[in-house]
mmCIF file of C-alpha atoms in Angstrom:
data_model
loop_
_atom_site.group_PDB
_atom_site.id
_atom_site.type_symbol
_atom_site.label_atom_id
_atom_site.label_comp_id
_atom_site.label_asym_id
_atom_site.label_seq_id
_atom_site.Cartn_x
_atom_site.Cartn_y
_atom_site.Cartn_z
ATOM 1 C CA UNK N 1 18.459 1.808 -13.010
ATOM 2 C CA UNK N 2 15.754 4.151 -14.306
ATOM 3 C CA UNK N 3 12.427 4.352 -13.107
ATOM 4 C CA UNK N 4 9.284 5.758 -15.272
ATOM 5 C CA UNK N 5 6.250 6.183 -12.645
ATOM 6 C CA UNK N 6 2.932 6.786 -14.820
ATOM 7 C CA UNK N 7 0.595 8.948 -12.717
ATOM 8 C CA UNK N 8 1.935 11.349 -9.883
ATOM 9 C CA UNK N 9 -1.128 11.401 -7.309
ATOM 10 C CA UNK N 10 -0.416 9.663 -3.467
ATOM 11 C CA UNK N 11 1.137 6.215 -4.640
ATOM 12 C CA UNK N 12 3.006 8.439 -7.332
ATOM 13 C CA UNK N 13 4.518 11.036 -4.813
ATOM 14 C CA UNK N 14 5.347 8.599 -2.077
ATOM 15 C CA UNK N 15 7.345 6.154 -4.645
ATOM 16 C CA UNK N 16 9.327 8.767 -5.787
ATOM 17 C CA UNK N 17 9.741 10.413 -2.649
ATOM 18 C CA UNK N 18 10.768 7.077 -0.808
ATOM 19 C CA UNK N 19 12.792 6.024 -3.862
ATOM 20 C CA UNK N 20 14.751 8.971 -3.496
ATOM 21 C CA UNK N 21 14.963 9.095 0.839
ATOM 22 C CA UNK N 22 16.378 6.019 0.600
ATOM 23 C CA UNK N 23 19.095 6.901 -1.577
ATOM 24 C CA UNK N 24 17.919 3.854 -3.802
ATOM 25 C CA UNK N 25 17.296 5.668 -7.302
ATOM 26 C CA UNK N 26 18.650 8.990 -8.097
ATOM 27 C CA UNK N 27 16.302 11.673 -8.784
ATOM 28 C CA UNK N 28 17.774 12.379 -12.151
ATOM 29 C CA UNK N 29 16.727 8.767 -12.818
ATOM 30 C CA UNK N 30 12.932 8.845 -11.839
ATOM 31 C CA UNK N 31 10.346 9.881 -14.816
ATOM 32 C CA UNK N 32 7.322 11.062 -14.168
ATOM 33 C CA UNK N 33 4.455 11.244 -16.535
ATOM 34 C CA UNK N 34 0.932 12.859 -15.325
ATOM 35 C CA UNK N 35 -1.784 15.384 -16.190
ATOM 36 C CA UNK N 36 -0.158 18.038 -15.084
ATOM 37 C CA UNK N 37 3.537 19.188 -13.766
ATOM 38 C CA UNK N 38 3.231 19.375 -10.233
ATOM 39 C CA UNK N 39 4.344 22.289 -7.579
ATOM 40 C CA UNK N 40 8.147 22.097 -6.724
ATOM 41 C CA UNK N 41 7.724 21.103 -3.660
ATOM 42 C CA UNK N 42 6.615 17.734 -4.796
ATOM 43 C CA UNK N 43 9.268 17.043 -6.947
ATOM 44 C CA UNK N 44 11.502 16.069 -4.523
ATOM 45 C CA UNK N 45 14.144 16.993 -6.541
ATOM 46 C CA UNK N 46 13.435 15.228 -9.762
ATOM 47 C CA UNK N 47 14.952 17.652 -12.238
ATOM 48 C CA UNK N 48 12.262 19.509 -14.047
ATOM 49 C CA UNK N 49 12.628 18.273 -17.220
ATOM 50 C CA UNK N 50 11.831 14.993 -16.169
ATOM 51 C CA UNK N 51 8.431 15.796 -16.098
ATOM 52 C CA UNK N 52 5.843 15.105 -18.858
ATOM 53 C CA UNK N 53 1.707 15.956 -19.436
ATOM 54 C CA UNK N 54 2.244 13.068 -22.124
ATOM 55 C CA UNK N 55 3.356 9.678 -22.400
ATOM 56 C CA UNK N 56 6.698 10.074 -25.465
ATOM 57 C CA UNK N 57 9.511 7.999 -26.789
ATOM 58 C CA UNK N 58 11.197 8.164 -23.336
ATOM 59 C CA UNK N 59 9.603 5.956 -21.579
ATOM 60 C CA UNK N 60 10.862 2.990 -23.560
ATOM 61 C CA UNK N 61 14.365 3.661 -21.968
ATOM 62 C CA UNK N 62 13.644 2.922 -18.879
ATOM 63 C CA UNK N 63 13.913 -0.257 -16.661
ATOM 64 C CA UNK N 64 10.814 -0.212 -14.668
ATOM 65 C CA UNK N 65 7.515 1.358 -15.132
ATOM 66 C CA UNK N 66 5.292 2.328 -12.123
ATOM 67 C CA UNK N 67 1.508 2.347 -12.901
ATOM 68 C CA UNK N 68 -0.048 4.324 -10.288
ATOM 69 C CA UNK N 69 -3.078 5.886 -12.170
ATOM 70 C CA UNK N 70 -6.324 5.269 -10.697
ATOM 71 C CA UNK N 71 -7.847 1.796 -12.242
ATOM 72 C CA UNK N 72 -10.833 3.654 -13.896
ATOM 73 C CA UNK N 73 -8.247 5.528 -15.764
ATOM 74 C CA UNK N 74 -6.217 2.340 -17.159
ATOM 75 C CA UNK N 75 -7.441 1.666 -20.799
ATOM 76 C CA UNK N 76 -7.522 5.771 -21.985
ATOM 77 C CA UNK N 77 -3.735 5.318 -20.392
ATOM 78 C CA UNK N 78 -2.938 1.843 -22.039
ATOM 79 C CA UNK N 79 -3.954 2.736 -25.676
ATOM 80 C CA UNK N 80 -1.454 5.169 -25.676
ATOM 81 C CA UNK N 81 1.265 3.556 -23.293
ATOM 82 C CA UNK N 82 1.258 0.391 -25.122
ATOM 83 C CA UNK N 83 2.998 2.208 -27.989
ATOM 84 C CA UNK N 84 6.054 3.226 -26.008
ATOM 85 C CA UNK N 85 6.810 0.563 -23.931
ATOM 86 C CA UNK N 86 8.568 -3.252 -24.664
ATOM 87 C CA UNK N 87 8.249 -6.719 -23.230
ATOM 88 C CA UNK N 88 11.579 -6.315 -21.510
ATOM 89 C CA UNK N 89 10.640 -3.510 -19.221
ATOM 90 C CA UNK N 90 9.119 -4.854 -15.993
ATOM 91 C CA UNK N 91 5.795 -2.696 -14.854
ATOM 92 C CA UNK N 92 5.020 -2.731 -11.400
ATOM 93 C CA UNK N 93 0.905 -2.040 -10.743
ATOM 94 C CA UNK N 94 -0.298 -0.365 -7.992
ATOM 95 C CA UNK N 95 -3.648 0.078 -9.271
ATOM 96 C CA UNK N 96 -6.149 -1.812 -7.146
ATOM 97 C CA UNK N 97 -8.217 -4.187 -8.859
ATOM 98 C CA UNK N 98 -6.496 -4.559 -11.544
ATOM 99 C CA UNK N 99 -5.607 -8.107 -12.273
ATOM 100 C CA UNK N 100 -2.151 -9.034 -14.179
ATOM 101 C CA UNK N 101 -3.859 -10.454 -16.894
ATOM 102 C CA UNK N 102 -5.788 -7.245 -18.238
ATOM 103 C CA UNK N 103 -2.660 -5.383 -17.673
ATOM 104 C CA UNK N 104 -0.594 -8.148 -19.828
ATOM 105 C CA UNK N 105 -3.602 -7.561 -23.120
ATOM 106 C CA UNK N 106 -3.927 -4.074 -22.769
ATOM 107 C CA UNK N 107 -0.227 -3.554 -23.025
ATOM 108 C CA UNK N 108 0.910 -6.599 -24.622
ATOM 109 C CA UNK N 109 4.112 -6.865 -22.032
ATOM 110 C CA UNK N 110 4.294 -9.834 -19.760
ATOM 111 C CA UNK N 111 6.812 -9.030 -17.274
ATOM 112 C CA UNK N 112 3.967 -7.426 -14.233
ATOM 113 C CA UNK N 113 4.138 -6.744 -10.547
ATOM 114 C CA UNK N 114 0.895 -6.625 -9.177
ATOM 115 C CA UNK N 115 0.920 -5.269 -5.533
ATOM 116 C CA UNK N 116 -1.642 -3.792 -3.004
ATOM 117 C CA UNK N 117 0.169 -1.534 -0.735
ATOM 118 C CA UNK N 118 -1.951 0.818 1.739
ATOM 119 C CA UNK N 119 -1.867 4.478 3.336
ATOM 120 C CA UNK N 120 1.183 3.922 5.502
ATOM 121 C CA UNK N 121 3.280 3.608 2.810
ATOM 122 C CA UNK N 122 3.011 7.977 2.710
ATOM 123 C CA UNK N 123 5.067 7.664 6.155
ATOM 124 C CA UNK N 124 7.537 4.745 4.981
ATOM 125 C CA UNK N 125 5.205 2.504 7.580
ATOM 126 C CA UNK N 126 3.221 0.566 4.804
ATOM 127 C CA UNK N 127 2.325 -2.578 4.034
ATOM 128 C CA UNK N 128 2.355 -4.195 0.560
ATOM 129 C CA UNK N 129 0.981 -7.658 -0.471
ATOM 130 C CA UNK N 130 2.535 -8.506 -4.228
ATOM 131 C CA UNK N 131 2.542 -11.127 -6.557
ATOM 132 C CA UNK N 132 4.073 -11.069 -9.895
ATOM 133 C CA UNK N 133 3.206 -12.485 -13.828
ATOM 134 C CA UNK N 134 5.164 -15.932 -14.385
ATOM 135 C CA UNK N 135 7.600 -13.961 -16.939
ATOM 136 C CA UNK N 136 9.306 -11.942 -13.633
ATOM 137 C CA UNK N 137 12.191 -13.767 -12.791
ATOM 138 C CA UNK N 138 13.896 -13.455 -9.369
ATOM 139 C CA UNK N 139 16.391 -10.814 -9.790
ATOM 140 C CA UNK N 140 13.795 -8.468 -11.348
ATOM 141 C CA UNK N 141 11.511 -9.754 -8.218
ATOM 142 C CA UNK N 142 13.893 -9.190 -5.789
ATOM 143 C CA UNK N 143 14.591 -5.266 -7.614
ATOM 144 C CA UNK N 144 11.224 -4.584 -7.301
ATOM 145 C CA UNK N 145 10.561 -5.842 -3.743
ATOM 146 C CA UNK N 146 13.681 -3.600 -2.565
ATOM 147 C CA UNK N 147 11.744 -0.987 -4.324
ATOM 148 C CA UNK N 148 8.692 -1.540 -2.423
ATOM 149 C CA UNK N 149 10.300 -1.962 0.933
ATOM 150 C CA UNK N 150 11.164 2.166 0.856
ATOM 151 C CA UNK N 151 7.542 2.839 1.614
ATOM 152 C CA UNK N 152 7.765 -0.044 4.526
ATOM 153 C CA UNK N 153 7.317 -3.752 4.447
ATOM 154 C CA UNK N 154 6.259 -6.034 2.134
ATOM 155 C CA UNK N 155 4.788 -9.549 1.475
ATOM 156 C CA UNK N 156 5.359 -11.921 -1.913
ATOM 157 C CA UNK N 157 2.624 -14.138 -2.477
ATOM 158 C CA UNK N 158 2.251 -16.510 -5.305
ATOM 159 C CA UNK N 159 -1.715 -16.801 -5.939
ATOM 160 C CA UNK N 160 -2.636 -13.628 -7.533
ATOM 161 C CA UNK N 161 -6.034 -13.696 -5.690
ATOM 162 C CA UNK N 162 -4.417 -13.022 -2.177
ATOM 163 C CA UNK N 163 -4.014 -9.636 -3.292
ATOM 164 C CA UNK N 164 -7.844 -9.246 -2.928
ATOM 165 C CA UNK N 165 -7.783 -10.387 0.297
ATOM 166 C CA UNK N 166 -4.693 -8.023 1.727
ATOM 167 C CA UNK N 167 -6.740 -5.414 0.176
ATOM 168 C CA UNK N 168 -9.728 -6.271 2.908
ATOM 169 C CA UNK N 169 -7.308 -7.080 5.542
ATOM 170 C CA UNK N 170 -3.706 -4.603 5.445
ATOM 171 C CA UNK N 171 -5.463 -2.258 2.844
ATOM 172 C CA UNK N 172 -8.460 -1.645 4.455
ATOM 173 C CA UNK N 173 -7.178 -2.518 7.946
ATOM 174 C CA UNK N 174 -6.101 1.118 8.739
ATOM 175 C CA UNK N 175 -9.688 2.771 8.346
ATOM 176 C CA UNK N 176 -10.787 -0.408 11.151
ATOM 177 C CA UNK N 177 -7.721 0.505 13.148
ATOM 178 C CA UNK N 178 -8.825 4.324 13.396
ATOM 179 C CA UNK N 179 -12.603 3.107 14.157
ATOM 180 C CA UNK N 180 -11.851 1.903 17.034
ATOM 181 C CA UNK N 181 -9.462 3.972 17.838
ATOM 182 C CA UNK N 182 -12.409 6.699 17.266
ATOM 183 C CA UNK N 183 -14.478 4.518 19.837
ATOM 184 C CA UNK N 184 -12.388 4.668 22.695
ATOM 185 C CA UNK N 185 -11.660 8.550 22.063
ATOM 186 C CA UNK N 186 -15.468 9.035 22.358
ATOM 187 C CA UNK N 187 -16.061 6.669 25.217
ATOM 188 C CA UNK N 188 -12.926 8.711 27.322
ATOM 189 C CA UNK N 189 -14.552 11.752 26.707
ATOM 190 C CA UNK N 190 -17.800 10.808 27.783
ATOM 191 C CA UNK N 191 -16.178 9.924 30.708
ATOM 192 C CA UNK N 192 -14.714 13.135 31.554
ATOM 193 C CA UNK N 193 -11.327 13.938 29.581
ATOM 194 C CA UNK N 194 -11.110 16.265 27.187
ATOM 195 C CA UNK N 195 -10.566 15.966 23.395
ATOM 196 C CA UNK N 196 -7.119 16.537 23.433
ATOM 197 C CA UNK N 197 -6.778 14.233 26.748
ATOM 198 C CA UNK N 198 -8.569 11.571 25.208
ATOM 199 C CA UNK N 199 -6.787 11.578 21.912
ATOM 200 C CA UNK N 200 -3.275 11.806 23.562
ATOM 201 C CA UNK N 201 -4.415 8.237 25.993
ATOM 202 C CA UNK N 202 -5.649 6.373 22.874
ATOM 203 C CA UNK N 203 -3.254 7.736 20.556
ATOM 204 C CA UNK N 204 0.100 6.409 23.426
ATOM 205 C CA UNK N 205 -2.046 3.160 24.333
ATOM 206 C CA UNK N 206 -1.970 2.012 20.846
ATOM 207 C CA UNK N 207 1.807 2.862 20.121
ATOM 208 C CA UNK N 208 2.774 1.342 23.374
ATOM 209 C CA UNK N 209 0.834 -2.176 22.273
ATOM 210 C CA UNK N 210 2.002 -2.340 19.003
ATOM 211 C CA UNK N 211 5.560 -2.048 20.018
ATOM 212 C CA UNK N 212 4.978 -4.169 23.143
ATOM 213 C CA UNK N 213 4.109 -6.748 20.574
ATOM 214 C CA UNK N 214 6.443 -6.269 17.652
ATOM 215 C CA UNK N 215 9.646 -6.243 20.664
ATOM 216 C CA UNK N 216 8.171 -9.748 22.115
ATOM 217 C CA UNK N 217 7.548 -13.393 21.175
ATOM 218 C CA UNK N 218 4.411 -13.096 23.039
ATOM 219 C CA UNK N 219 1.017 -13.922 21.163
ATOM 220 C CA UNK N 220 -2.080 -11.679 21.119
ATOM 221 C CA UNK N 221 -3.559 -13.957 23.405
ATOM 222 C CA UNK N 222 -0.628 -13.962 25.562
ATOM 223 C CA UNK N 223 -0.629 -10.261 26.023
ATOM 224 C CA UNK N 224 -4.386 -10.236 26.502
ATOM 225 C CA UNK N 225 -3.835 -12.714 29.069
ATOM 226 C CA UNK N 226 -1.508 -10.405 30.817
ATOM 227 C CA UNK N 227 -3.525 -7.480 31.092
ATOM 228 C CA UNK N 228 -6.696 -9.135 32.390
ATOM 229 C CA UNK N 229 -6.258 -9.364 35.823
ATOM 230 C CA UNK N 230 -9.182 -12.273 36.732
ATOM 231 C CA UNK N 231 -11.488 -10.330 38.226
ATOM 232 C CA UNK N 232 -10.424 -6.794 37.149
ATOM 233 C CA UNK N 233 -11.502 -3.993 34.807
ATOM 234 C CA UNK N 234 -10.003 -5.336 30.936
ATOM 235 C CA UNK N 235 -11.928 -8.363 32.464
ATOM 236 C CA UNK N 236 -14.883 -6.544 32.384
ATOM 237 C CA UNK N 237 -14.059 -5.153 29.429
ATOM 238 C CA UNK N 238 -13.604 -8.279 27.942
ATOM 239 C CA UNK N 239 -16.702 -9.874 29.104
ATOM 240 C CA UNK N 240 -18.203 -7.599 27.019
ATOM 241 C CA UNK N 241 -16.725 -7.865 23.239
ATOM 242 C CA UNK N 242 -17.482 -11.417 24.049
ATOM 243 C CA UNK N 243 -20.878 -10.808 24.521
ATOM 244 C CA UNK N 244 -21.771 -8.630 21.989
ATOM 245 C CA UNK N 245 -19.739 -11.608 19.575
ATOM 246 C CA UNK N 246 -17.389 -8.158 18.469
ATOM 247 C CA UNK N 247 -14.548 -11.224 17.033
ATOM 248 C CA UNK N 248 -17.056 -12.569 15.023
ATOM 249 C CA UNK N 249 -18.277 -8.727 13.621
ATOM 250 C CA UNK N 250 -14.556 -8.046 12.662
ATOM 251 C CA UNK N 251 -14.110 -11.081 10.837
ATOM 252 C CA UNK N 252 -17.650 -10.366 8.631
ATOM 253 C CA UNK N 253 -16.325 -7.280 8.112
ATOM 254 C CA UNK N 254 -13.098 -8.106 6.638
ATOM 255 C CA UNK N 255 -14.810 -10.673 4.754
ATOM 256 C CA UNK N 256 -17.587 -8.153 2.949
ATOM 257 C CA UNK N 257 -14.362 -6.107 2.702
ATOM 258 C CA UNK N 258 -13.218 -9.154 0.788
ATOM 259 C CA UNK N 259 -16.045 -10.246 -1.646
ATOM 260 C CA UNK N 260 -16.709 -6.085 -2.483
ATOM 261 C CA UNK N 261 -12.744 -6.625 -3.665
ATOM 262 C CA UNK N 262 -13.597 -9.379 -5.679
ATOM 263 C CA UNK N 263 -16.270 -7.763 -6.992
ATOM 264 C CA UNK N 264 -14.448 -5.079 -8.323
ATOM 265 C CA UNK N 265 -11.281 -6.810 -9.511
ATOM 266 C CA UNK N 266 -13.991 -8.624 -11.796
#
């Protein structure tokens, strides 16, 4: 199988690196076509001619095409793109905002894999949300989600417009994750640790619950439930989040996370 990835920036780099970690494409099988060649270091052992500043003949003989440019880039890339490729390659988008259907008139193919993976993916801990065009059939789906799955986990969903919302929920989700992470660093300080003490105690507390949870059938609420001693300090704690309705302020914030994706995907 030969893989053509259109634009080399972060979703470019980690594809081909993953592809190749895993041992799932060969690196004399990946294409890449940017701007500009990149440093060898960042090749990750693509041979150099596989490298091109323009889009060329090539790319027709390949089996999948990655579009990884950034979405405000799209229809300068199409025009020319959409000269090169055919309806039996299968393109798999990671362009956010980009909705299957412009990608099917701008270049005329109909096999598409939309997906919305986010910045984990760089450490092969990501999380992708994908749907795909009604001319994908389930071997090429099942290709493509083994693709995916090098850069982490992934989720098929059939409505198209759930992709907007995993890009408010898993592709935003990190930047909330490190907010509050931020929070407690700044509230153990003020308390008396230093930086590097505070960082190291949220940094552990947060690896420690997520893989308490992931090795248990235990719920959130379950675990919660476990900590809070009645009476106690997480009680406290608690008491507080509950007060200051902080369930209700994450949930309007994914939501505005939500309609500004809608907003652009329109």
């Amino acid at each position: 199988m030969k893989i053509a990835i259109v634009g080399y920036g972060n979703m470019g780099k980690t594809y081909a690196g993953s592809f190749i970690h895993s041992r799932f494409i060969k690196a004399d099988d990946i294409f890449v076509f940017s701007r500009s060649i990149p440093a060898e270091k960042e090749t990750f052992g693509i041979p150099a001619g596989n490298f091109f500043t323009e889009i060329n003949p090539g790319i027709s003989e390949v089996d999948i095409v990655i579009l990884s440019v950034k979405p405000q880039d799209f229809s300068s890339v199409s025009a020319n793109l959409k000269n090169f490729i055919s309806d039996k390659q299968v393109l798999l988008s990671v362009m956010a905002g980009v909705k299957i259907e412009t990608i099917e008139k701008q270049l005329q193919c109909s096999k598409i894999v939309r997906s919305m993976p986010n910045i984990a993916t760089q450490i092969g801990m990501g999380m992708t949300v994908f749907s795909a065009s009604s001319a994908i059939d389930r071997k090429e789906l099942f290709i493509v989600q083994n693709l995916i799955n090098t850069t982490g986990k992934s989720v098929y969903v059939e409505e198209e417009k759930l992709i907007d919302a995993a890009t408010a929920v898993s592709g935003s989700g990190p930047a909330y994750v490190f907010y509050f992470m931020n929070s407690m660093i700044e509230a153990a300080q003020q308390l008396g640790f230093s930086q590097s003490e505070a960082e190291l105690l949220v940094n552990q507390t947060f690896i420690g619950a997520i893989n308490l949870q992931n090795g248990s059938s235990l719920s959130n609420q379950e675990w919660i439930a476990k900590v809070a001693s009645k009476g106690g300090t997480t009680e406290k704690a608690l008491e507080i989040f509950s007060a200051n309705a902080t369930e209700a302020v994450i949930g309007k914030a994914v939501m505005a996370a939500n309609e500004r994706a809608l907003e652009l995907g329109s």
